[in-house]
Amino acid sequence: PVIMAAVAAARASSSSSSDTDAAAAAAAAQAVTHLRTTHDSAKLAAVAERYAQIMARAVLGQPLRPLLESEAQRLRFCPAELAGKLWDDTNIVHSVFGSACYIESSWPAVLYLAWKYSDSFEKAVLSNTNVGGENCHRGAALGALMGAALGEAAIPARFIQGLAASEEISREIDAFCAAVLPAEAPAEQMTVEQQAAAV
C-alpha cells in the first residue's frame, strides 16, 4: 500500500501539473502518511520518503540510474565503484552493506542492485534472491522499483505465469490498481463512481 500510495499520488499530481518535483513530493508525503499507520520510526519514514520520490520519478519517466546515484551519494557510496570491483553481488551486499533486515543495510543494497541491473528486471530480482540474507523485503522493494522504471513488459512472463494461482493474483492486482489508479483501469473494472471521476 505504501508503494501504491506513492504511485497514485505521483500520477495524480502529474496529471494536474507538469512539475515532477511536486509529484515526487506528493508521493513522498503520501508514503510517509501510510507508513506511519503501522510504524513510528523516523529512520523508516526518511527512507520511505526517499524511496517514494525515486519511485514517483521513475514512474513519470525519469532515468533510474541518476536517481539511484543521487541517493547513493547521499549515503556515501558509489554504485559504479562497487560494481567495478571483482566481487560478486553476494560479497558486496554482505560485506559492504550487511544482509540483515535493518533499513540501514537493506536500503543501500536495493539501491546498488537496482543501479547495477537498471536495464533488467530479471537480473535485478534474481541477483537479490541469490544474495540471500533478508532478500524478501529487499526483493519486494527492488521489484517494485524495477517495475516502475522498466514497466510490466520487462517482467519475464514465466515469473508471472509460474506463480501458483497466477490468474487469481493477476485479477487481484488489476482490481487493486483499478481502485488506486482508476484513470488507468479498463472501464469494465471500474465502479460507476470511478468511471465518472475518470472522465
Short mmCIF file of C-alpha atoms in Angstrom, two decimals:
data_model
loop_
_atom_site.label_atom_id
_atom_site.label_comp_id
_atom_site.label_asym_id
_atom_site.label_seq_id
_atom_site.Cartn_x
_atom_site.Cartn_y
_atom_site.Cartn_z
CA PRO A 1 0.00 0.00 0.00
CA VAL A 2 2.85 2.43 0.69
CA ILE A 3 4.21 1.83 -2.81
CA MET A 4 0.82 2.20 -4.49
CA ALA A 5 0.03 5.30 -2.45
CA ALA A 6 3.22 6.86 -3.74
CA VAL A 7 2.48 5.88 -7.33
CA ALA A 8 -1.13 7.12 -7.08
CA ALA A 9 -0.03 10.44 -5.60
CA ALA A 10 2.60 10.86 -8.30
CA ARG A 11 0.14 10.09 -11.07
CA ALA A 12 -2.49 12.41 -9.60
CA SER A 13 -0.02 15.25 -9.21
CA SER A 14 1.46 14.76 -12.65
CA SER A 15 -1.95 14.79 -14.32
CA SER A 16 -2.67 18.20 -12.85
CA SER A 17 0.83 19.64 -13.20
CA SER A 18 3.94 19.12 -15.28
CA ASP A 19 6.06 19.63 -12.18
CA THR A 20 7.85 16.36 -11.41
CA ASP A 21 9.17 17.80 -8.15
CA ALA A 22 5.64 18.43 -6.92
CA ALA A 23 4.58 14.93 -7.94
CA ALA A 24 7.56 13.39 -6.13
CA ALA A 25 6.84 15.46 -3.03
CA ALA A 26 3.19 14.39 -3.06
CA ALA A 27 4.24 10.76 -3.42
CA ALA A 28 6.68 11.08 -0.53
CA ALA A 29 4.10 12.69 1.74
CA GLN A 30 1.54 10.01 0.95
CA ALA A 31 4.03 7.19 1.53
CA VAL A 32 5.05 8.57 4.92
CA THR A 33 1.41 9.00 5.91
CA HIS A 34 0.71 5.35 5.09
CA LEU A 35 3.89 4.15 6.77
CA ARG A 36 3.04 5.94 10.00
CA THR A 37 -0.18 3.97 10.37
CA THR A 38 1.95 0.98 11.37
CA HIS A 39 5.49 2.23 12.05
CA ASP A 40 6.53 5.14 14.23
CA SER A 41 10.14 5.26 13.09
CA ALA A 42 12.00 8.33 11.89
CA LYS A 43 14.53 6.12 10.06
CA LEU A 44 11.83 4.24 8.15
CA ALA A 45 9.94 7.42 7.39
CA ALA A 46 13.06 9.05 5.95
CA VAL A 47 13.75 6.06 3.70
CA ALA A 48 10.08 5.74 2.70
CA GLU A 49 10.13 9.38 1.69
CA ARG A 50 13.23 8.96 -0.50
CA TYR A 51 12.04 5.63 -1.90
CA ALA A 52 8.68 7.16 -2.85
CA GLN A 53 10.39 10.09 -4.55
CA ILE A 54 12.60 7.77 -6.59
CA MET A 55 9.61 5.55 -7.40
CA ALA A 56 7.47 8.51 -8.46
CA ARG A 57 10.19 9.97 -10.65
CA ALA A 58 10.76 6.57 -12.28
CA VAL A 59 7.03 6.13 -12.93
CA LEU A 60 6.98 9.58 -14.51
CA GLY A 61 9.79 8.59 -16.87
CA GLN A 62 12.98 9.92 -15.32
CA PRO A 63 16.00 7.67 -15.92
CA LEU A 64 16.60 5.37 -12.96
CA ARG A 65 20.38 5.38 -12.65
CA PRO A 66 20.83 9.11 -11.92
CA LEU A 67 18.11 8.90 -9.26
CA LEU A 68 19.86 5.96 -7.61
CA GLU A 69 23.28 7.62 -7.87
CA SER A 70 22.00 10.72 -6.13
CA GLU A 71 20.59 8.72 -3.21
CA ALA A 72 23.72 6.53 -3.03
CA GLN A 73 25.89 9.64 -2.90
CA ARG A 74 23.78 10.92 -0.01
CA LEU A 75 24.53 7.60 1.73
CA ARG A 76 28.23 7.99 0.86
CA PHE A 77 28.76 5.18 -1.59
CA CYS A 78 29.19 4.92 -5.33
CA PRO A 79 27.37 2.05 -7.07
CA ALA A 80 29.64 2.29 -10.12
CA GLU A 81 32.75 1.80 -7.98
CA LEU A 82 31.23 -1.20 -6.22
CA ALA A 83 30.06 -2.74 -9.49
CA GLY A 84 33.57 -2.30 -10.88
CA LYS A 85 35.11 -4.43 -8.15
CA LEU A 86 35.83 -8.06 -8.87
CA TRP A 87 33.44 -9.11 -6.08
CA ASP A 88 30.15 -10.79 -6.79
CA ASP A 89 26.88 -9.31 -5.55
CA THR A 90 26.78 -11.61 -2.52
CA ASN A 91 30.13 -10.31 -1.27
CA ILE A 92 29.17 -6.70 -1.90
CA VAL A 93 25.79 -6.93 -0.17
CA HIS A 94 27.05 -8.97 2.79
CA SER A 95 30.42 -7.24 3.26
CA VAL A 96 29.67 -3.63 2.33
CA PHE A 97 26.05 -3.17 3.42
CA GLY A 98 25.12 -6.18 5.53
CA SER A 99 22.38 -8.66 4.77
CA ALA A 100 20.15 -8.14 7.80
CA CYS A 101 16.66 -6.70 7.65
CA TYR A 102 17.67 -3.37 9.18
CA ILE A 103 16.87 -0.49 6.86
CA GLU A 104 20.46 0.75 7.13
CA SER A 105 21.53 -2.48 5.35
CA SER A 106 18.65 -3.22 3.05
CA TRP A 107 18.10 0.24 1.53
CA PRO A 108 21.66 0.69 0.20
CA ALA A 109 21.59 -2.89 -1.09
CA VAL A 110 18.36 -2.13 -3.02
CA LEU A 111 19.99 0.97 -4.50
CA TYR A 112 23.12 -0.95 -5.51
CA LEU A 113 21.24 -3.86 -7.14
CA ALA A 114 18.81 -1.53 -8.93
CA TRP A 115 21.74 0.53 -10.23
CA LYS A 116 23.80 -2.45 -11.37
CA TYR A 117 20.86 -4.10 -13.15
CA SER A 118 18.96 -0.94 -14.10
CA ASP A 119 18.12 -2.33 -17.54
CA SER A 120 16.97 -5.80 -16.44
CA PHE A 121 14.14 -6.62 -14.05
CA GLU A 122 15.10 -10.28 -14.23
CA LYS A 123 18.78 -9.83 -13.39
CA ALA A 124 17.98 -7.46 -10.53
CA VAL A 125 15.49 -9.70 -8.75
CA LEU A 126 17.41 -12.92 -9.40
CA SER A 127 20.61 -11.41 -8.10
CA ASN A 128 18.77 -10.24 -4.99
CA THR A 129 17.36 -13.72 -4.45
CA ASN A 130 20.76 -15.34 -4.86
CA VAL A 131 22.43 -12.87 -2.48
CA GLY A 132 20.37 -14.33 0.36
CA GLY A 133 20.09 -12.73 3.74
CA GLU A 134 16.96 -10.63 4.09
CA ASN A 135 16.07 -10.94 0.43
CA CYS A 136 12.27 -10.90 0.82
CA HIS A 137 11.94 -7.26 1.88
CA ARG A 138 14.71 -6.19 -0.49
CA GLY A 139 13.04 -8.17 -3.27
CA ALA A 140 9.65 -6.53 -2.81
CA ALA A 141 11.14 -3.03 -2.77
CA LEU A 142 13.56 -3.80 -5.61
CA GLY A 143 10.92 -5.49 -7.77
CA ALA A 144 8.51 -2.58 -7.36
CA LEU A 145 11.24 -0.09 -8.21
CA MET A 146 12.38 -2.04 -11.27
CA GLY A 147 8.77 -2.46 -12.41
CA ALA A 148 8.15 1.28 -12.02
CA ALA A 149 11.27 2.10 -14.01
CA LEU A 150 11.02 -0.54 -16.73
CA GLY A 151 7.29 -1.29 -16.93
CA GLU A 152 5.32 -4.50 -16.74
CA ALA A 153 6.62 -5.65 -20.12
CA ALA A 154 10.10 -6.03 -18.57
CA ILE A 155 8.88 -8.73 -16.20
CA PRO A 156 9.51 -12.14 -17.75
CA ALA A 157 6.24 -13.94 -18.49
CA ARG A 158 7.48 -17.06 -16.71
CA PHE A 159 7.80 -15.05 -13.48
CA ILE A 160 4.09 -14.28 -13.66
CA GLN A 161 2.76 -17.47 -15.22
CA GLY A 162 4.88 -19.64 -12.93
CA LEU A 163 3.10 -18.40 -9.81
CA ALA A 164 0.58 -20.69 -8.18
CA ALA A 165 -2.84 -19.12 -8.80
CA SER A 166 -1.30 -16.62 -11.23
CA GLU A 167 -4.64 -15.80 -12.86
CA GLU A 168 -6.28 -15.07 -9.50
CA ILE A 169 -3.30 -12.97 -8.43
CA SER A 170 -3.45 -11.06 -11.72
CA ARG A 171 -7.16 -10.32 -11.20
CA GLU A 172 -6.48 -9.12 -7.66
CA ILE A 173 -3.68 -6.85 -8.86
CA ASP A 174 -5.88 -5.46 -11.63
CA ALA A 175 -8.71 -4.79 -9.15
CA PHE A 176 -6.33 -3.12 -6.71
CA CYS A 177 -4.82 -0.95 -9.44
CA ALA A 178 -8.30 -0.04 -10.67
CA ALA A 179 -9.19 1.12 -7.16
CA VAL A 180 -5.97 3.08 -6.67
CA LEU A 181 -5.38 4.30 -10.23
CA PRO A 182 -8.90 4.40 -11.73
CA ALA A 183 -7.95 6.54 -14.73
CA GLU A 184 -5.71 3.73 -15.98
CA ALA A 185 -8.12 0.84 -15.41
CA PRO A 186 -10.29 -0.66 -18.14
CA ALA A 187 -13.84 0.70 -17.84
CA GLU A 188 -15.29 -2.75 -17.08
CA GLN A 189 -13.16 -2.90 -13.89
CA MET A 190 -14.34 0.49 -12.58
CA THR A 191 -17.30 1.28 -10.40
CA VAL A 192 -19.78 3.85 -11.73
CA GLU A 193 -18.24 6.44 -9.38
CA GLN A 194 -14.73 5.69 -10.62
CA GLN A 195 -15.85 5.90 -14.27
CA ALA A 196 -17.42 9.31 -13.62
CA ALA A 197 -14.31 10.57 -11.82
CA ALA A 198 -12.04 9.39 -14.65
CA VAL A 199 -13.89 11.46 -17.26
#
